[in-house]
Coordinates of C-alpha atoms in Angstrom, one line a residue:
X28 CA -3.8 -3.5 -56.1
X29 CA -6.3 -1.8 -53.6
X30 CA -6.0 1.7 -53.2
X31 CA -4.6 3.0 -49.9
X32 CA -7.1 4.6 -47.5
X33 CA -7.3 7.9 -46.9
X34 CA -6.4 7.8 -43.2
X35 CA -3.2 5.8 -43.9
X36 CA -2.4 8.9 -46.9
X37 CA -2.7 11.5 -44.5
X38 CA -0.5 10.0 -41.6
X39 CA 1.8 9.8 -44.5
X40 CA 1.5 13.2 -45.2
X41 CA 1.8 14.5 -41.7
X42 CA 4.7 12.2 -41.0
X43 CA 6.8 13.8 -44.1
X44 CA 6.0 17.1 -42.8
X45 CA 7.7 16.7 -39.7
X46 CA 10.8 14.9 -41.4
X47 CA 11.3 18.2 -43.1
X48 CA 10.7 20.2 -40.1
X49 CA 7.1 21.8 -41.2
X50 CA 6.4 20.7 -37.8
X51 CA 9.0 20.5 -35.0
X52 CA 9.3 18.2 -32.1
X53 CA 6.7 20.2 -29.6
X54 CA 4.9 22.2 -32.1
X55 CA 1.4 21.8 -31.7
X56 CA -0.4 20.8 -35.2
X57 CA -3.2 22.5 -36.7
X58 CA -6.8 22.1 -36.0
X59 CA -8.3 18.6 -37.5
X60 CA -10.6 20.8 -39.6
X61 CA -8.0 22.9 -41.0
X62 CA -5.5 20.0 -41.6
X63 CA -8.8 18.3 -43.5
X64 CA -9.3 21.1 -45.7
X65 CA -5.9 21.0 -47.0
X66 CA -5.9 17.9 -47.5
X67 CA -9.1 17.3 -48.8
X68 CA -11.0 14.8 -46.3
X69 CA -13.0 14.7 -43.2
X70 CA -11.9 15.7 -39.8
X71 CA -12.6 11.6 -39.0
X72 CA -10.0 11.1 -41.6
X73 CA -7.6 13.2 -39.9
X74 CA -8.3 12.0 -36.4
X75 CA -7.5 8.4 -37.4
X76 CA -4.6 9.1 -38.9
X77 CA -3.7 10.9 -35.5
X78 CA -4.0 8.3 -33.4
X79 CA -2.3 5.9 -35.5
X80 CA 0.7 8.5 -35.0
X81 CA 0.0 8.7 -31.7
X82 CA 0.3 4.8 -30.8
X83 CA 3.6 4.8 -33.0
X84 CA 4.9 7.7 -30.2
X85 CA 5.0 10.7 -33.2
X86 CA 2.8 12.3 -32.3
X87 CA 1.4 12.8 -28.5
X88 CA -2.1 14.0 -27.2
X89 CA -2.5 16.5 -24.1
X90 CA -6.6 16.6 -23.0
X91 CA -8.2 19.9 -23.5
X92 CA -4.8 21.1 -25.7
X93 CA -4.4 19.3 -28.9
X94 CA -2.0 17.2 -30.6
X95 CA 1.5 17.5 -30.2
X96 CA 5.0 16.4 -32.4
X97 CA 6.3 14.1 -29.7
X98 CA 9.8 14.5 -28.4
X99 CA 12.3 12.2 -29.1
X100 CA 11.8 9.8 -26.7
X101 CA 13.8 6.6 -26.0
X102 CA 12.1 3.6 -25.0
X103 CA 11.9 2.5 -21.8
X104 CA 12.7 -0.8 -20.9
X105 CA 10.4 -2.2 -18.0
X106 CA 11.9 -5.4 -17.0
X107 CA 9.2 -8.2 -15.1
X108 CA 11.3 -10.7 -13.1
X109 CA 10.7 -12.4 -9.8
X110 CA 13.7 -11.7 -8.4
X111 CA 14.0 -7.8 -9.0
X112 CA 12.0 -6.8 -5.7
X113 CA 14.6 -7.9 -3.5
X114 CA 16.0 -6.6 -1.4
X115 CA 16.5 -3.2 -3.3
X116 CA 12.9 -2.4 -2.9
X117 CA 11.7 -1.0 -6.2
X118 CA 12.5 -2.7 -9.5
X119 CA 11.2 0.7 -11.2
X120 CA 13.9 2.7 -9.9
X121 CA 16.2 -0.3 -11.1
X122 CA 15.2 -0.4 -14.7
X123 CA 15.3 4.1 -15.0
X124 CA 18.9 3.6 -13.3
X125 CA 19.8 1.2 -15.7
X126 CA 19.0 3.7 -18.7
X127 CA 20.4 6.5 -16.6
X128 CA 16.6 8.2 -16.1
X129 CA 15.5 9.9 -13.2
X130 CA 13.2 7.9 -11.8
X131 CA 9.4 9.1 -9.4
X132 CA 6.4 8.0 -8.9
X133 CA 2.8 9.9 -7.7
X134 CA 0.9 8.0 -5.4
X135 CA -3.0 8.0 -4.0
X136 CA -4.0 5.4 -1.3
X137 CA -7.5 4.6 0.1
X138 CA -8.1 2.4 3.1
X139 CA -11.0 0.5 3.7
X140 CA -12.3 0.6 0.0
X141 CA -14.8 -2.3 -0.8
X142 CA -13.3 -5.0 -3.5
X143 CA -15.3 -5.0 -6.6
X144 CA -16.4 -8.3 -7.6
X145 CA -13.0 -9.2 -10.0
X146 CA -10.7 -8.1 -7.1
X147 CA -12.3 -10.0 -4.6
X148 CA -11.8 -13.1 -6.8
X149 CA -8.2 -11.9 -7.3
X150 CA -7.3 -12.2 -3.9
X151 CA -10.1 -15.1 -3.0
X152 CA -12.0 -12.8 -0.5
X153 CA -15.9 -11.5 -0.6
X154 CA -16.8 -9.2 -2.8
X155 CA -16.9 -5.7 -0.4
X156 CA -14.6 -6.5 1.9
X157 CA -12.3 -3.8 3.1
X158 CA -9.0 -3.3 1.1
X159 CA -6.6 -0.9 0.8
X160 CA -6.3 0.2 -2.9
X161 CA -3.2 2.4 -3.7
X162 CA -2.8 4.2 -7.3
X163 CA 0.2 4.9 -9.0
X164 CA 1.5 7.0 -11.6
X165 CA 5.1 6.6 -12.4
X166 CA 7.3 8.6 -14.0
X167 CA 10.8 8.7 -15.9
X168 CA 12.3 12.1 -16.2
X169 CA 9.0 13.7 -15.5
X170 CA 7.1 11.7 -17.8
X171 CA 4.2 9.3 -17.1
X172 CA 5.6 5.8 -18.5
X173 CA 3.0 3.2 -16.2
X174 CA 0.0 3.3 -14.4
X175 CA -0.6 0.8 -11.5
X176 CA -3.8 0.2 -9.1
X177 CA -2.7 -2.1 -6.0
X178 CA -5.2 -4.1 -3.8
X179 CA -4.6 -5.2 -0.5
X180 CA -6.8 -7.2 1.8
X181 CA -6.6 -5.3 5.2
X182 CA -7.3 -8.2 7.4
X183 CA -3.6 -8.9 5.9
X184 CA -1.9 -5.4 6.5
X185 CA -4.4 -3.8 8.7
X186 CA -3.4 -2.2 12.1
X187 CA 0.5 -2.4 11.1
X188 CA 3.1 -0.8 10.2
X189 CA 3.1 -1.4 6.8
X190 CA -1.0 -0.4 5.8
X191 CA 0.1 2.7 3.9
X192 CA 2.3 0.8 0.8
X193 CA 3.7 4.8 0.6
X194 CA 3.3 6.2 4.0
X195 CA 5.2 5.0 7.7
X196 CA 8.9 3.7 8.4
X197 CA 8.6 0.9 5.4
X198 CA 7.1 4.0 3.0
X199 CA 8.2 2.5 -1.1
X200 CA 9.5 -0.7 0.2
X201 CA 7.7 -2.8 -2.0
X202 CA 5.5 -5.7 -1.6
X203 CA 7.8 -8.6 -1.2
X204 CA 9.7 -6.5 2.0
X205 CA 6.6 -4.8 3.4
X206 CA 5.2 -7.5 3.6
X207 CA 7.9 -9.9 5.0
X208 CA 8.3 -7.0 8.2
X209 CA 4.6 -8.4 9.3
X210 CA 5.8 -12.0 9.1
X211 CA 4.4 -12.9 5.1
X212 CA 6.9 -14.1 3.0
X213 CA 5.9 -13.8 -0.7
X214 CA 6.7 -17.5 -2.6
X215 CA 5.8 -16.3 -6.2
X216 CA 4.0 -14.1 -8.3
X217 CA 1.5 -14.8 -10.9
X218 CA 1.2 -11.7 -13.6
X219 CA -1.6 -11.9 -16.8
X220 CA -0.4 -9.3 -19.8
X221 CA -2.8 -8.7 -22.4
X222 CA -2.7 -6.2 -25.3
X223 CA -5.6 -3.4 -25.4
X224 CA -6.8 -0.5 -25.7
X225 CA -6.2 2.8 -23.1
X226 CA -9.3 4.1 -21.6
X227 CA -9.7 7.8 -21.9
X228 CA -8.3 8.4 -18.5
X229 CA -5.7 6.6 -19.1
X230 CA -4.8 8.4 -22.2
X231 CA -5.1 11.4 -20.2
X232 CA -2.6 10.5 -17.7
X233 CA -0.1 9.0 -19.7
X234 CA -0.7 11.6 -22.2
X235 CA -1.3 9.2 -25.3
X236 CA -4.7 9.0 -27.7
X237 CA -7.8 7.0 -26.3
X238 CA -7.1 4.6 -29.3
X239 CA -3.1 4.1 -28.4
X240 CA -2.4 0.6 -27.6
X241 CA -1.7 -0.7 -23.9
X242 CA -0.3 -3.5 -22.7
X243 CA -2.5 -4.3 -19.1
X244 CA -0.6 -6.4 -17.2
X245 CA -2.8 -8.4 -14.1
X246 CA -0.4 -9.2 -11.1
X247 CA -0.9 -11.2 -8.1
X248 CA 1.4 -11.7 -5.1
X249 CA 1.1 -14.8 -3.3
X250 CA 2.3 -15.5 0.1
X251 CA 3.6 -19.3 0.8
X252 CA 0.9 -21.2 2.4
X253 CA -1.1 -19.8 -1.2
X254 CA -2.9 -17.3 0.0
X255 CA -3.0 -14.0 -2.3
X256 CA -2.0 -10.8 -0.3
X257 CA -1.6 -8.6 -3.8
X258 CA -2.9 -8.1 -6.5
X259 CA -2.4 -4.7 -9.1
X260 CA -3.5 -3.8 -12.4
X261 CA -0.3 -2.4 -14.5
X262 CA -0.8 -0.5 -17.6
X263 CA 2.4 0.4 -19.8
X264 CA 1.6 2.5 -23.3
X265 CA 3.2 -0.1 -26.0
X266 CA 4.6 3.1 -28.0
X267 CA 6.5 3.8 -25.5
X268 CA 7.9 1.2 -23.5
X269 CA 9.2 -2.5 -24.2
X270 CA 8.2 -5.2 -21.6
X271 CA 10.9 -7.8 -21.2
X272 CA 10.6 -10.6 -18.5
X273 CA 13.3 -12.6 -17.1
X274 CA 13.0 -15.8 -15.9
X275 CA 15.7 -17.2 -13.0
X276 CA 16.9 -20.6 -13.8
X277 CA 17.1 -22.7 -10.6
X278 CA 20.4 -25.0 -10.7

């Protein structure tokens, strides 16, 4: 039998400390080097075992702080359907209602930002023409649970009501009824999960380790005559949330 490695024999270690309350929940851990010298490796060793902690929600990293003994944290259930984003507006709100959590959300938009090559494909434009690009962070009793960035074309939503996804009278409406007040109506959705990696702003702002896993989910909203009026990249950290889709049987 092949001998355990080390990384896997300290996350061990540091998981039984907090099981008999070493550590508690919020208690920030010692220094990697100090943890390494008691334990007799490398302050590699200890990082990797860290962020294997990290992506199973134990532990939590804050930039510039350290590393943390998570809170118990339930997981939240993100629910991808077709049919959630009418005509209650946001199926985000839904799902945190649903496991009685406060839900919010923080929200940036630019107008007139050129689409980089992959969006532009995404929603079958050129490659710099203007979009509005809206980022979200969003947020289940105060804490960061999915990141979105949202494309739209503005020859589509331009010189309306509805340019600002989070600003004017249709402010959080969601795609689907924004854009059905400027005459789109949305036919379907096409969405693209994929496992991964965060990126270390990522990690920063859903306050998990650079090597937690993600689930990156690529959406497009499609109007019906085909065009694409939508299209957002989601990012939900796997150690804390479950993605479940439903799927609407048509009798």
């Amino acid at each position: 039998m092949s001998e355990q490695p080390p990384y896997l024999r300290i996350a061990d270690e540091l998981r039984q400390r907090i099981a008999e309350h070493v550590w508690e929940p919020g208690d920030r851990l010692p220094s990697r080097a100090q943890i390494g010298q008691e334990c007799g490796v490398g302050e590699n060793v200890v990082r990797r075992a860290q962020e294997l902690l990290i992506s199973q929600g134990v532990l939590e990293g804050r930039a510039g702080s350290g590393t943390y003994v998570a809170e118990p944290r339930e997981r939240v259930r993100v629910v991808r359907s077709s049919a959630r984003e009418q005509p209650s507006g946001s199926p985000f709100r839904q799902d945190m209602k649903a496991l009685r959590l406060q839900s919010d959300w923080e929200s940036r938009t630019d107008a007139k930002v050129p689409a980089p090559a992959e969006i532009a494909t995404r929603l079958g434009i050129a490659e710099g023409e203007p979009c509005v690009r809206t980022t979200y962070e969003f947020l289940a009793d105060g804490k960061p649970v999915q990141l979105s960035t949202s494309w739209e074309p503005y020859a589509v939503t331009g010189r309306t009501l509805v340019v600002l996804p989070e600003g004017g009278p249709h402010a959080g409406a969601g795609v689907v009824n924004r854009m059905a007040e400027i005459g789109v109506t949305i036919s379907h959705a096409v969405e693209q999960p994929e496992p991964r990696h965060a990126t270390a702003e990522e990690a920063s702002l859903l306050g998990i380790q650079k090597a937690a896993l993600v689930t990156h989910i690529r959406r497009t909203y499609y109007s019906d005559d085909g065009r694409p009026v939508e299209t957002a990249d989601i990012v939900v950290p796997a150690a804390h949330c479950e993605i479940v889709y439903e799927i609407p049987i048509n009798r």
